[in-house]
Amino acid sequence: MSAFETETATKRPVDEHVQNTLLFIQKHEEMLQSFKAATRIASMPFSENYSHPVEITPESMERVLPQDLIFSDNEHVRKALTVLVFLCDEISQLKEISESRFFRPLMMFGRNPPELEESRRKILRSESMELLFDQVGMKEKMIGKFLPFLQELANFIDRCYSVCLNLIQQVASLMDNKELLYRCMFHSIRLSSVFKHLGELLAILVSLDAIVAQNENLQTAWASYKSMISLARNNLASFNTTSETIGKFERLLVSIDQSIMLGEIFKGCIEQNFETAIEDDSSVISINVRNNENFMTGEILFSLRQIVESSLPVVGTPSELNERMDLMGCVGIYALYRQLLPPNQHPDTKLHKLIWGIQKVIPFVVISETVVWRVGEFIITHAPLEMKKLDPPSPDVFRRHYITQFDSSLNSRASVLTTQSKSWMILFDSKIQSLSRLNHSSQNFYEQLGGVFLTGLSLARRVSYLAQSCLVIHSDMQIPLSRQCLQDVANLVESLKAIKYCFARNGHAMAELHSVIARGYCEVLYGVSNQVRQKLQTSRKLDAYQVLLLTVVILLEHLLKSSDSFSPSRQIMISVLVEIVMSAPGTVCSDKDANKLKVSVKRLNEISNFAKEIVQACDTAFLYYHADILTPLVQRIYQLPTEANRLHYVVSAFEDGIRLCQTVLHVDATLYFINYRDILWDAVMQGIVAPLCRDIETDLRLHIHTKHLDHMDCFNPKTENLKPLRPFLDLAPIRVLGKLLDIRAEVGQYLDRNFYNLTTVALHDWRTYSDMRSLAAEKLGLVLMDNYLPMGSLEMGLDVLQIMRNIHVFVSRFTYNMNMQQFVEYRPDKSSKHLNTIKIQSIAASIRQHGLGVLNTTVNFTYQFLTSKFRVFSQFLFDDYIRAHLSREHRWFKKHKNDTDINNMYPYERALKFVRDIRKLGINEAGKSFLDQFRILITEIGNALGYVRMVRSASMYYCSEAVKFLPDFEDIIKFEDCVRTGMRETAYYSSDKDFLSDANYGETTSNAARNLDETVSTVVKNFGEGSDYFKVLVKVFQSVLLTVEHDHLKNFYMIVPAMCISWIDASLQAKDSMYKTTRSVNKEMYFTDDGFPMGVAYCLAILKQTRKNEALHWIESANKKISLDTKEHEVAQEKRALKDAAIAQRAREKAKRKNNFFSFGTNSGNKLPDDKDIEQDFENEEEVHSLQLTSKKLEAYRRETEQLFYSMSGAEIFFKRTDVDT
């Protein structure tokens, strides 16, 4: 069993306890999230810091000094490693301190609070305006408050100088030929990791120089403050001070001025005297640095080339992390190398070209939110070298060319990164949810999961740098930012926040798997080091180098086994030891093992610092300086409602700017915070909420007006570009720096206020705003308040009892629309000037007046009416002529349906022939044949059923309005029992105590409670599905019409095609009559008549002939006939077109001959056209007119046929039942 397996077995109880704790935390967090969702506090679908009750971080909290990590009997090795590790560790601490405490306060100095709109700026208090930088005396006050920070920064810079000096002298001393340790061991070792830390230290000083140089306010305020000190020296009494105090203070200012304000922080570091060192006893010793060939050539030059060759190809690739800053430190080391180079030694031109060529890949580096470091200018300033044919020859020209290429490729790069981010998030969520450290121990698992982690970090780094670079360089070089570039930046920022919240959502799982991944890389390192140790121990004789190498390997194994977490000190120690092992000869450590060590230690360091790195990578505080782009970004989101969820990410990205406000030290930061929050709030309110409120109100108003105003057309979603507004209302509330913005609530408040105000102005428009309120609830889910203003009365149509008593008149004078469920009068009285319409609302108003008891009465009256109609129905089909014809048609179709020309379709021609034959039997005074009268009978039956359906729907509508006052349908209180005994029989209330104690109310109260119980029971009963009256009406007539006495009805379905033709002709005639000014009394005029399809479906269901009717394939036959007629018409049109072309050709030839004839001067050109030509033209016009009329008739016939068949298909749905074989 290996050491790691033993350690895992011993820690298993601890791991199980930790696992149980994590489960408890997850359950507790889910409970808190449910509370927030119930109270609408949760602002985003992704996790935020305030939504984590317990935060687990994988960061190492080890407090062990570097010297305590080294356990070795070799005193020389222990001292050398301790010094190197201690200095590198201190550089790491200095880097963290500079980024957290010095960079941002320096950048924010002298910056005014974020500017609001002019209307908002007038509201600011007068004392707040005094914080502006341009106010008289404000510069001196700011420097006075900023002075302690500057003094701390000066001390920090001195500390950086000391560390740099110490590190150079220590490495130079170690690389001296006189040193025993160098001769035995370090002569073949390259300390690239040490020089990489040295580059980080120099990059800190370079960054400070760039920040100070680009902050003009700091320089201006510092000059004003120094002038004020000169004034104080000349007037000591006014400033209540002494010359001695002023002198001390001036010396402090001089030290700050020389170390910081001159912009030579880096220059002061590299110009130190590295040749001398002061011992503890104040004695000065000399150290060979400049002339140390091992140090200057063997270490510095090798490390420079290695850093450039390893970092430069990685820039811009998916593997990029901190390579840009490494190259920045590399250039700083090169400047130091040039400073240390003896004057008599010429610099290496190849090395200079290599360093100069860095700017071809990265001509500048964005150090922080607004500061840009230019590579070419830095080299020219600190490491100049006159050379020919440098590439690029001019840094400034190349930089502008680079920015042009940057803008042109930004869209493609942003698209690629956005797509890669989405793919990575899907992969990350799918992998991490199903993994735990207890059931995965293979090396492949560590590599895959670690690769996913580091890929996310690399994506975040690249996305952040691309977005930040785009904004910073355009701002720095005063180049306008195009609209497309702005949209690309928005996509990048959203992707960055999405990556951040992807990590945040899986924070607990990441914390659990973090140590597992680190342990996996440790096992790789341990495996290679173990092989090296075994090779050394199996050697018969070890030389001094091998003995020291064995000591280093044992020390490396001890570090790998002693902890699962890796602090910066432990990381540095492992990196140095791995470099020593990698330098071993190939017989001890092969190139493959060395490469494995290099990759594993790099990934181990990246995973160990992962939590801190991902926070820095996803930090979007740089948007504070570009807050003016928020408004166009928000407006763009409003133009794309389907992408409304982007708003959360954009606002969250700009919220990070508050971190810069927190670093303001020269004035009170409160105003910065308030103004910045108001800027974000106003951008969302003006860019989203305000136009959304206006558009929703306009949309509701137009929809209602199209309903009430005849001159307005309804919206067609297929032809008009209607913007979906619902996605913005469905957004969760947005947190804007502590303030909660609920878009739904804001829109609801706006509509409530406007509806109330407009209703008070015009009370007669109450219905309009009531309809708008109802439409908002149905369409947008907005629950608006009732304005409680007085309203009018409901307009009622015909009473339901009046219709019921005269149902025979109603079904003959009204036409039914099945889709809209309304009846329209088509046979009004002679003296009437309007048409009556019956809708569900009219019936519901009658039910409200008469009660729900009219339902059963309506069905009874309808049954009596249908009984009388079915008598006539049976008599017509019993007629010998009709019965014989239907039987003949039945036998013919049964015999010929399988013929090729029939193809199971009842021929249209036979149905049309039957219509004509029936008409030959005679017509009535209104011009109706017997078949037309039978069709009208079927239509009246369908109208009666439509009326039953409408009454049922109206009762449902009435119950839905009444039932909303009941709190629960499942558990209804029996009020009669409550008022009698004071006890409840239901479990409606959670308590088991008496509902009322000693009630004993009177008889009147008991009767009222009983009536209330009956009313509630009736409403609830009718609100449900209730009785299926169609099913009842089908069954009651089936029991009569399916008997032997009515055997003559078995071929009813054969008459349906003929009735369809009759209905189509009548419908076309009725619609055509509506457009004529002279209307005959006998002619019918209507635009809808769904009673016929309803009646046909009902009769077929009663007689169980639905399937037989479908077997006729009448719909396909009719469509086939229409298609054939259409093709014949098209052929006639083609012939007509050919004839027209021939006539035109003859006319052109005739005109040509006439012109030739005129050339001889004759007068024959005045000859009139003969009668034959006039007659031919008249025939042509008649033929064209006939073709046009035929085309219109065919199109009208096709539309009417389609409408009939659609209605019949819809009507059949009402009568299809699984227990009825139709």
PDB file of C-alpha atoms in Angstrom, residues 280-491:
ATOM      1  CA  ASP A 280      24.970  42.938  10.705  1.00  0.00           C
ATOM      2  CA  ASP A 281      28.045  44.499  12.315  1.00  0.00           C
ATOM      3  CA  SER A 282      27.847  47.389   9.782  1.00  0.00           C
ATOM      4  CA  SER A 283      30.859  46.116   7.900  1.00  0.00           C
ATOM      5  CA  VAL A 284      30.796  46.403   4.127  1.00  0.00           C
ATOM      6  CA  ILE A 285      31.594  43.386   2.009  1.00  0.00           C
ATOM      7  CA  SER A 286      32.128  43.173  -1.735  1.00  0.00           C
ATOM      8  CA  ILE A 287      30.060  40.813  -3.929  1.00  0.00           C
ATOM      9  CA  ASN A 288      31.003  39.890  -7.465  1.00  0.00           C
ATOM     10  CA  VAL A 289      27.895  40.557  -9.549  1.00  0.00           C
ATOM     11  CA  ARG A 290      28.790  42.387 -12.745  1.00  0.00           C
ATOM     12  CA  ASN A 291      31.851  40.260 -13.511  1.00  0.00           C
ATOM     13  CA  ASN A 292      30.291  36.996 -12.386  1.00  0.00           C
ATOM     14  CA  GLU A 293      30.045  35.125 -15.661  1.00  0.00           C
ATOM     15  CA  ASN A 294      28.080  32.293 -14.100  1.00  0.00           C
ATOM     16  CA  PHE A 295      25.429  34.693 -12.869  1.00  0.00           C
ATOM     17  CA  MET A 296      25.294  37.126 -15.777  1.00  0.00           C
ATOM     18  CA  THR A 297      25.466  34.641 -18.614  1.00  0.00           C
ATOM     19  CA  GLY A 298      24.589  31.317 -17.058  1.00  0.00           C
ATOM     20  CA  GLU A 299      21.583  32.435 -15.044  1.00  0.00           C
ATOM     21  CA  ILE A 300      20.148  35.753 -16.237  1.00  0.00           C
ATOM     22  CA  LEU A 301      20.477  35.151 -19.975  1.00  0.00           C
ATOM     23  CA  PHE A 302      19.279  31.562 -19.715  1.00  0.00           C
ATOM     24  CA  SER A 303      16.261  32.571 -17.601  1.00  0.00           C
ATOM     25  CA  LEU A 304      15.386  35.431 -19.960  1.00  0.00           C
ATOM     26  CA  ARG A 305      15.391  33.176 -22.996  1.00  0.00           C
ATOM     27  CA  GLN A 306      13.482  30.433 -21.197  1.00  0.00           C
ATOM     28  CA  ILE A 307      10.767  32.820 -19.997  1.00  0.00           C
ATOM     29  CA  VAL A 308      10.357  34.355 -23.458  1.00  0.00           C
ATOM     30  CA  GLU A 309      10.375  31.012 -25.265  1.00  0.00           C
ATOM     31  CA  SER A 310       7.890  29.453 -22.834  1.00  0.00           C
ATOM     32  CA  SER A 311       5.515  32.429 -22.460  1.00  0.00           C
ATOM     33  CA  LEU A 312       5.422  34.130 -25.859  1.00  0.00           C
ATOM     34  CA  PRO A 313       3.910  31.195 -27.840  1.00  0.00           C
ATOM     35  CA  VAL A 314       1.221  30.728 -25.188  1.00  0.00           C
ATOM     36  CA  VAL A 315      -0.132  34.299 -25.446  1.00  0.00           C
ATOM     37  CA  GLY A 316      -3.562  34.278 -27.107  1.00  0.00           C
ATOM     38  CA  THR A 317      -3.950  30.503 -26.911  1.00  0.00           C
ATOM     39  CA  PRO A 318      -6.367  28.516 -24.735  1.00  0.00           C
ATOM     40  CA  SER A 319      -3.496  27.759 -22.347  1.00  0.00           C
ATOM     41  CA  GLU A 320      -2.777  31.412 -21.517  1.00  0.00           C
ATOM     42  CA  LEU A 321      -2.934  32.442 -17.862  1.00  0.00           C
ATOM     43  CA  ASN A 322      -0.364  34.984 -16.556  1.00  0.00           C
ATOM     44  CA  GLU A 323       2.077  34.907 -19.472  1.00  0.00           C
ATOM     45  CA  ARG A 324       1.655  38.619 -20.304  1.00  0.00           C
ATOM     46  CA  MET A 325       2.769  39.671 -16.831  1.00  0.00           C
ATOM     47  CA  ASP A 326       5.636  37.153 -17.014  1.00  0.00           C
ATOM     48  CA  LEU A 327       6.821  38.816 -20.226  1.00  0.00           C
ATOM     49  CA  MET A 328       6.502  42.210 -18.588  1.00  0.00           C
ATOM     50  CA  GLY A 329       8.735  41.004 -15.764  1.00  0.00           C
ATOM     51  CA  CYS A 330      11.104  39.512 -18.337  1.00  0.00           C
ATOM     52  CA  VAL A 331      11.556  42.929 -19.976  1.00  0.00           C
ATOM     53  CA  GLY A 332      12.227  44.374 -16.516  1.00  0.00           C
ATOM     54  CA  ILE A 333      14.902  41.720 -15.881  1.00  0.00           C
ATOM     55  CA  TYR A 334      16.435  42.586 -19.239  1.00  0.00           C
ATOM     56  CA  ALA A 335      16.660  46.245 -18.222  1.00  0.00           C
ATOM     57  CA  LEU A 336      18.314  45.149 -14.959  1.00  0.00           C
ATOM     58  CA  TYR A 337      20.714  42.940 -16.904  1.00  0.00           C
ATOM     59  CA  ARG A 338      21.692  45.858 -19.126  1.00  0.00           C
ATOM     60  CA  GLN A 339      22.296  47.987 -16.057  1.00  0.00           C
ATOM     61  CA  LEU A 340      24.482  45.303 -14.462  1.00  0.00           C
ATOM     62  CA  LEU A 341      26.434  44.700 -17.658  1.00  0.00           C
ATOM     63  CA  PRO A 342      29.975  46.080 -17.430  1.00  0.00           C
ATOM     64  CA  PRO A 343      30.538  49.217 -19.517  1.00  0.00           C
ATOM     65  CA  ASN A 344      33.251  47.556 -21.569  1.00  0.00           C
ATOM     66  CA  GLN A 345      31.017  44.657 -22.602  1.00  0.00           C
ATOM     67  CA  HIS A 346      28.744  45.081 -25.608  1.00  0.00           C
ATOM     68  CA  PRO A 347      25.132  43.842 -25.133  1.00  0.00           C
ATOM     69  CA  ASP A 348      24.000  40.693 -26.884  1.00  0.00           C
ATOM     70  CA  THR A 349      22.260  41.852 -30.088  1.00  0.00           C
ATOM     71  CA  LYS A 350      20.357  38.584 -30.523  1.00  0.00           C
ATOM     72  CA  LEU A 351      18.981  38.880 -27.033  1.00  0.00           C
ATOM     73  CA  HIS A 352      17.993  42.494 -27.688  1.00  0.00           C
ATOM     74  CA  LYS A 353      16.173  41.486 -30.877  1.00  0.00           C
ATOM     75  CA  LEU A 354      14.410  38.725 -28.961  1.00  0.00           C
ATOM     76  CA  ILE A 355      13.234  41.125 -26.248  1.00  0.00           C
ATOM     77  CA  TRP A 356      12.381  43.825 -28.805  1.00  0.00           C
ATOM     78  CA  GLY A 357      10.307  41.325 -30.762  1.00  0.00           C
ATOM     79  CA  ILE A 358       7.996  40.778 -27.771  1.00  0.00           C
ATOM     80  CA  GLN A 359       5.999  43.835 -28.829  1.00  0.00           C
ATOM     81  CA  LYS A 360       5.067  42.110 -32.087  1.00  0.00           C
ATOM     82  CA  VAL A 361       2.854  39.875 -29.978  1.00  0.00           C
ATOM     83  CA  ILE A 362       2.052  42.234 -27.094  1.00  0.00           C
ATOM     84  CA  PRO A 363       2.883  45.870 -27.965  1.00  0.00           C
ATOM     85  CA  PHE A 364       1.316  46.905 -24.671  1.00  0.00           C
ATOM     86  CA  VAL A 365       0.115  45.365 -21.434  1.00  0.00           C
ATOM     87  CA  VAL A 366      -2.959  46.568 -19.539  1.00  0.00           C
ATOM     88  CA  ILE A 367      -1.588  46.713 -15.999  1.00  0.00           C
ATOM     89  CA  SER A 368      -4.789  47.702 -14.245  1.00  0.00           C
ATOM     90  CA  GLU A 369      -8.158  49.300 -14.935  1.00  0.00           C
ATOM     91  CA  THR A 370      -6.852  52.369 -16.836  1.00  0.00           C
ATOM     92  CA  VAL A 371      -3.069  52.007 -17.045  1.00  0.00           C
ATOM     93  CA  VAL A 372      -1.264  50.763 -20.156  1.00  0.00           C
ATOM     94  CA  TRP A 373       2.419  49.791 -20.229  1.00  0.00           C
ATOM     95  CA  ARG A 374       4.098  50.135 -23.628  1.00  0.00           C
ATOM     96  CA  VAL A 375       6.870  47.642 -24.295  1.00  0.00           C
ATOM     97  CA  GLY A 376       8.748  49.593 -26.977  1.00  0.00           C
ATOM     98  CA  GLU A 377       8.902  52.875 -25.069  1.00  0.00           C
ATOM     99  CA  PHE A 378      10.070  51.077 -21.926  1.00  0.00           C
ATOM    100  CA  ILE A 379      12.948  49.356 -23.763  1.00  0.00           C
ATOM    101  CA  ILE A 380      13.982  52.620 -25.422  1.00  0.00           C
ATOM    102  CA  THR A 381      14.001  54.360 -22.029  1.00  0.00           C
ATOM    103  CA  HIS A 382      15.692  51.765 -19.829  1.00  0.00           C
ATOM    104  CA  ALA A 383      17.621  49.498 -22.220  1.00  0.00           C
ATOM    105  CA  PRO A 384      18.393  51.413 -25.431  1.00  0.00           C
ATOM    106  CA  LEU A 385      20.602  49.891 -28.101  1.00  0.00           C
ATOM    107  CA  GLU A 386      21.361  51.323 -31.501  1.00  0.00           C
ATOM    108  CA  MET A 387      20.676  48.611 -34.041  1.00  0.00           C
ATOM    109  CA  LYS A 388      19.613  48.367 -37.642  1.00  0.00           C
ATOM    110  CA  LYS A 389      16.662  46.445 -39.002  1.00  0.00           C
ATOM    111  CA  LEU A 390      14.738  46.174 -35.769  1.00  0.00           C
ATOM    112  CA  ASP A 391      11.334  44.575 -36.149  1.00  0.00           C
ATOM    113  CA  PRO A 392       9.129  46.511 -35.662  1.00  0.00           C
ATOM    114  CA  PRO A 393      11.092  49.630 -36.582  1.00  0.00           C
ATOM    115  CA  SER A 394       8.687  52.143 -34.973  1.00  0.00           C
ATOM    116  CA  PRO A 395       6.761  51.083 -31.845  1.00  0.00           C
ATOM    117  CA  ASP A 396       4.209  53.895 -32.185  1.00  0.00           C
ATOM    118  CA  VAL A 397       3.364  53.112 -35.828  1.00  0.00           C
ATOM    119  CA  PHE A 398       3.200  49.396 -35.121  1.00  0.00           C
ATOM    120  CA  ARG A 399       0.969  50.005 -32.103  1.00  0.00           C
ATOM    121  CA  ARG A 400      -1.565  51.925 -34.200  1.00  0.00           C
ATOM    122  CA  HIS A 401      -1.463  49.240 -36.864  1.00  0.00           C
ATOM    123  CA  TYR A 402      -1.971  46.639 -34.138  1.00  0.00           C
ATOM    124  CA  ILE A 403      -5.023  48.496 -32.795  1.00  0.00           C
ATOM    125  CA  THR A 404      -6.529  48.604 -36.300  1.00  0.00           C
ATOM    126  CA  GLN A 405      -6.088  44.866 -36.649  1.00  0.00           C
ATOM    127  CA  PHE A 406      -7.358  44.441 -33.085  1.00  0.00           C
ATOM    128  CA  ASP A 407     -10.631  46.223 -33.929  1.00  0.00           C
ATOM    129  CA  SER A 408     -11.128  44.296 -37.157  1.00  0.00           C
ATOM    130  CA  SER A 409     -10.625  40.935 -35.461  1.00  0.00           C
ATOM    131  CA  LEU A 410     -12.445  41.782 -32.222  1.00  0.00           C
ATOM    132  CA  ASN A 411     -15.800  40.481 -33.410  1.00  0.00           C
ATOM    133  CA  SER A 412     -14.478  37.087 -34.469  1.00  0.00           C
ATOM    134  CA  ARG A 413     -12.341  36.715 -31.328  1.00  0.00           C
ATOM    135  CA  ALA A 414     -15.221  37.711 -29.087  1.00  0.00           C
ATOM    136  CA  SER A 415     -17.551  35.248 -30.852  1.00  0.00           C
ATOM    137  CA  VAL A 416     -15.044  32.434 -30.461  1.00  0.00           C
ATOM    138  CA  LEU A 417     -14.463  33.171 -26.778  1.00  0.00           C
ATOM    139  CA  THR A 418     -18.195  33.479 -26.090  1.00  0.00           C
ATOM    140  CA  THR A 419     -18.885  30.156 -27.792  1.00  0.00           C
ATOM    141  CA  GLN A 420     -16.019  28.480 -25.953  1.00  0.00           C
ATOM    142  CA  SER A 421     -17.301  29.883 -22.652  1.00  0.00           C
ATOM    143  CA  LYS A 422     -20.781  28.474 -23.215  1.00  0.00           C
ATOM    144  CA  SER A 423     -19.389  25.093 -24.182  1.00  0.00           C
ATOM    145  CA  TRP A 424     -17.105  25.069 -21.172  1.00  0.00           C
ATOM    146  CA  MET A 425     -19.928  25.932 -18.762  1.00  0.00           C
ATOM    147  CA  ILE A 426     -22.026  23.054 -20.088  1.00  0.00           C
ATOM    148  CA  LEU A 427     -19.061  20.699 -19.736  1.00  0.00           C
ATOM    149  CA  PHE A 428     -18.189  21.994 -16.273  1.00  0.00           C
ATOM    150  CA  ASP A 429     -21.715  21.641 -14.890  1.00  0.00           C
ATOM    151  CA  SER A 430     -22.102  18.161 -16.353  1.00  0.00           C
ATOM    152  CA  LYS A 431     -18.812  16.920 -14.922  1.00  0.00           C
ATOM    153  CA  ILE A 432     -18.659  18.461 -11.482  1.00  0.00           C
ATOM    154  CA  GLN A 433     -22.178  17.535 -10.395  1.00  0.00           C
ATOM    155  CA  SER A 434     -21.520  13.801 -10.634  1.00  0.00           C
ATOM    156  CA  LEU A 435     -18.033  13.710  -9.138  1.00  0.00           C
ATOM    157  CA  SER A 436     -16.852  13.318  -5.579  1.00  0.00           C
ATOM    158  CA  ARG A 437     -13.460  12.699  -4.118  1.00  0.00           C
ATOM    159  CA  LEU A 438     -14.522   9.455  -2.476  1.00  0.00           C
ATOM    160  CA  ASN A 439     -15.215   7.458  -5.622  1.00  0.00           C
ATOM    161  CA  HIS A 440     -12.603   8.743  -8.076  1.00  0.00           C
ATOM    162  CA  SER A 441      -8.964   8.016  -7.596  1.00  0.00           C
ATOM    163  CA  SER A 442      -7.590   7.418 -11.080  1.00  0.00           C
ATOM    164  CA  GLN A 443      -4.957   9.676 -12.513  1.00  0.00           C
ATOM    165  CA  ASN A 444      -7.106  10.252 -15.576  1.00  0.00           C
ATOM    166  CA  PHE A 445      -9.774  11.747 -13.342  1.00  0.00           C
ATOM    167  CA  TYR A 446      -7.332  14.271 -11.854  1.00  0.00           C
ATOM    168  CA  GLU A 447      -6.070  15.320 -15.257  1.00  0.00           C
ATOM    169  CA  GLN A 448      -9.538  15.704 -16.764  1.00  0.00           C
ATOM    170  CA  LEU A 449     -11.058  17.608 -13.886  1.00  0.00           C
ATOM    171  CA  GLY A 450      -7.953  19.730 -13.360  1.00  0.00           C
ATOM    172  CA  GLY A 451      -7.939  20.499 -17.069  1.00  0.00           C
ATOM    173  CA  VAL A 452     -11.573  21.645 -16.877  1.00  0.00           C
ATOM    174  CA  PHE A 453     -10.773  23.910 -13.910  1.00  0.00           C
ATOM    175  CA  LEU A 454      -7.752  25.476 -15.600  1.00  0.00           C
ATOM    176  CA  THR A 455      -9.577  25.837 -18.913  1.00  0.00           C
ATOM    177  CA  GLY A 456     -12.222  27.915 -17.154  1.00  0.00           C
ATOM    178  CA  LEU A 457      -9.543  30.065 -15.544  1.00  0.00           C
ATOM    179  CA  SER A 458      -7.791  30.541 -18.882  1.00  0.00           C
ATOM    180  CA  LEU A 459     -11.070  31.500 -20.560  1.00  0.00           C
ATOM    181  CA  ALA A 460     -11.808  34.007 -17.810  1.00  0.00           C
ATOM    182  CA  ARG A 461      -8.325  35.524 -18.162  1.00  0.00           C
ATOM    183  CA  ARG A 462      -8.575  35.829 -21.935  1.00  0.00           C
ATOM    184  CA  VAL A 463     -12.130  37.176 -21.923  1.00  0.00           C
ATOM    185  CA  SER A 464     -11.290  39.727 -19.219  1.00  0.00           C
ATOM    186  CA  TYR A 465      -8.113  40.889 -20.913  1.00  0.00           C
ATOM    187  CA  LEU A 466      -9.773  41.220 -24.339  1.00  0.00           C
ATOM    188  CA  ALA A 467     -12.689  43.288 -22.974  1.00  0.00           C
ATOM    189  CA  GLN A 468     -10.445  45.408 -20.760  1.00  0.00           C
ATOM    190  CA  SER A 469      -7.883  45.971 -23.523  1.00  0.00           C
ATOM    191  CA  CYS A 470     -10.555  47.099 -25.970  1.00  0.00           C
ATOM    192  CA  LEU A 471     -11.882  49.746 -23.600  1.00  0.00           C
ATOM    193  CA  VAL A 472      -8.554  50.892 -22.173  1.00  0.00           C
ATOM    194  CA  ILE A 473      -6.654  51.308 -25.432  1.00  0.00           C
ATOM    195  CA  HIS A 474      -9.494  53.156 -27.138  1.00  0.00           C
ATOM    196  CA  SER A 475      -9.741  55.454 -24.148  1.00  0.00           C
ATOM    197  CA  ASP A 476      -5.967  55.885 -23.847  1.00  0.00           C
ATOM    198  CA  MET A 477      -5.418  56.661 -27.538  1.00  0.00           C
ATOM    199  CA  GLN A 478      -8.672  58.644 -27.954  1.00  0.00           C
ATOM    200  CA  ILE A 479     -10.010  56.285 -30.629  1.00  0.00           C
ATOM    201  CA  PRO A 480     -13.816  56.162 -31.005  1.00  0.00           C
ATOM    202  CA  LEU A 481     -15.441  52.881 -30.085  1.00  0.00           C
ATOM    203  CA  SER A 482     -17.775  51.510 -32.753  1.00  0.00           C
ATOM    204  CA  ARG A 483     -21.192  50.136 -31.948  1.00  0.00           C
ATOM    205  CA  GLN A 484     -20.121  46.633 -32.969  1.00  0.00           C
ATOM    206  CA  CYS A 485     -17.080  46.775 -30.690  1.00  0.00           C
ATOM    207  CA  LEU A 486     -19.319  47.915 -27.855  1.00  0.00           C
ATOM    208  CA  GLN A 487     -21.617  44.944 -28.404  1.00  0.00           C
ATOM    209  CA  ASP A 488     -18.627  42.604 -28.486  1.00  0.00           C
ATOM    210  CA  VAL A 489     -17.421  44.009 -25.163  1.00  0.00           C
ATOM    211  CA  ALA A 490     -20.896  43.441 -23.720  1.00  0.00           C
ATOM    212  CA  ASN A 491     -20.867  39.803 -24.848  1.00  0.00           C
TER     213      ASN A 491
END
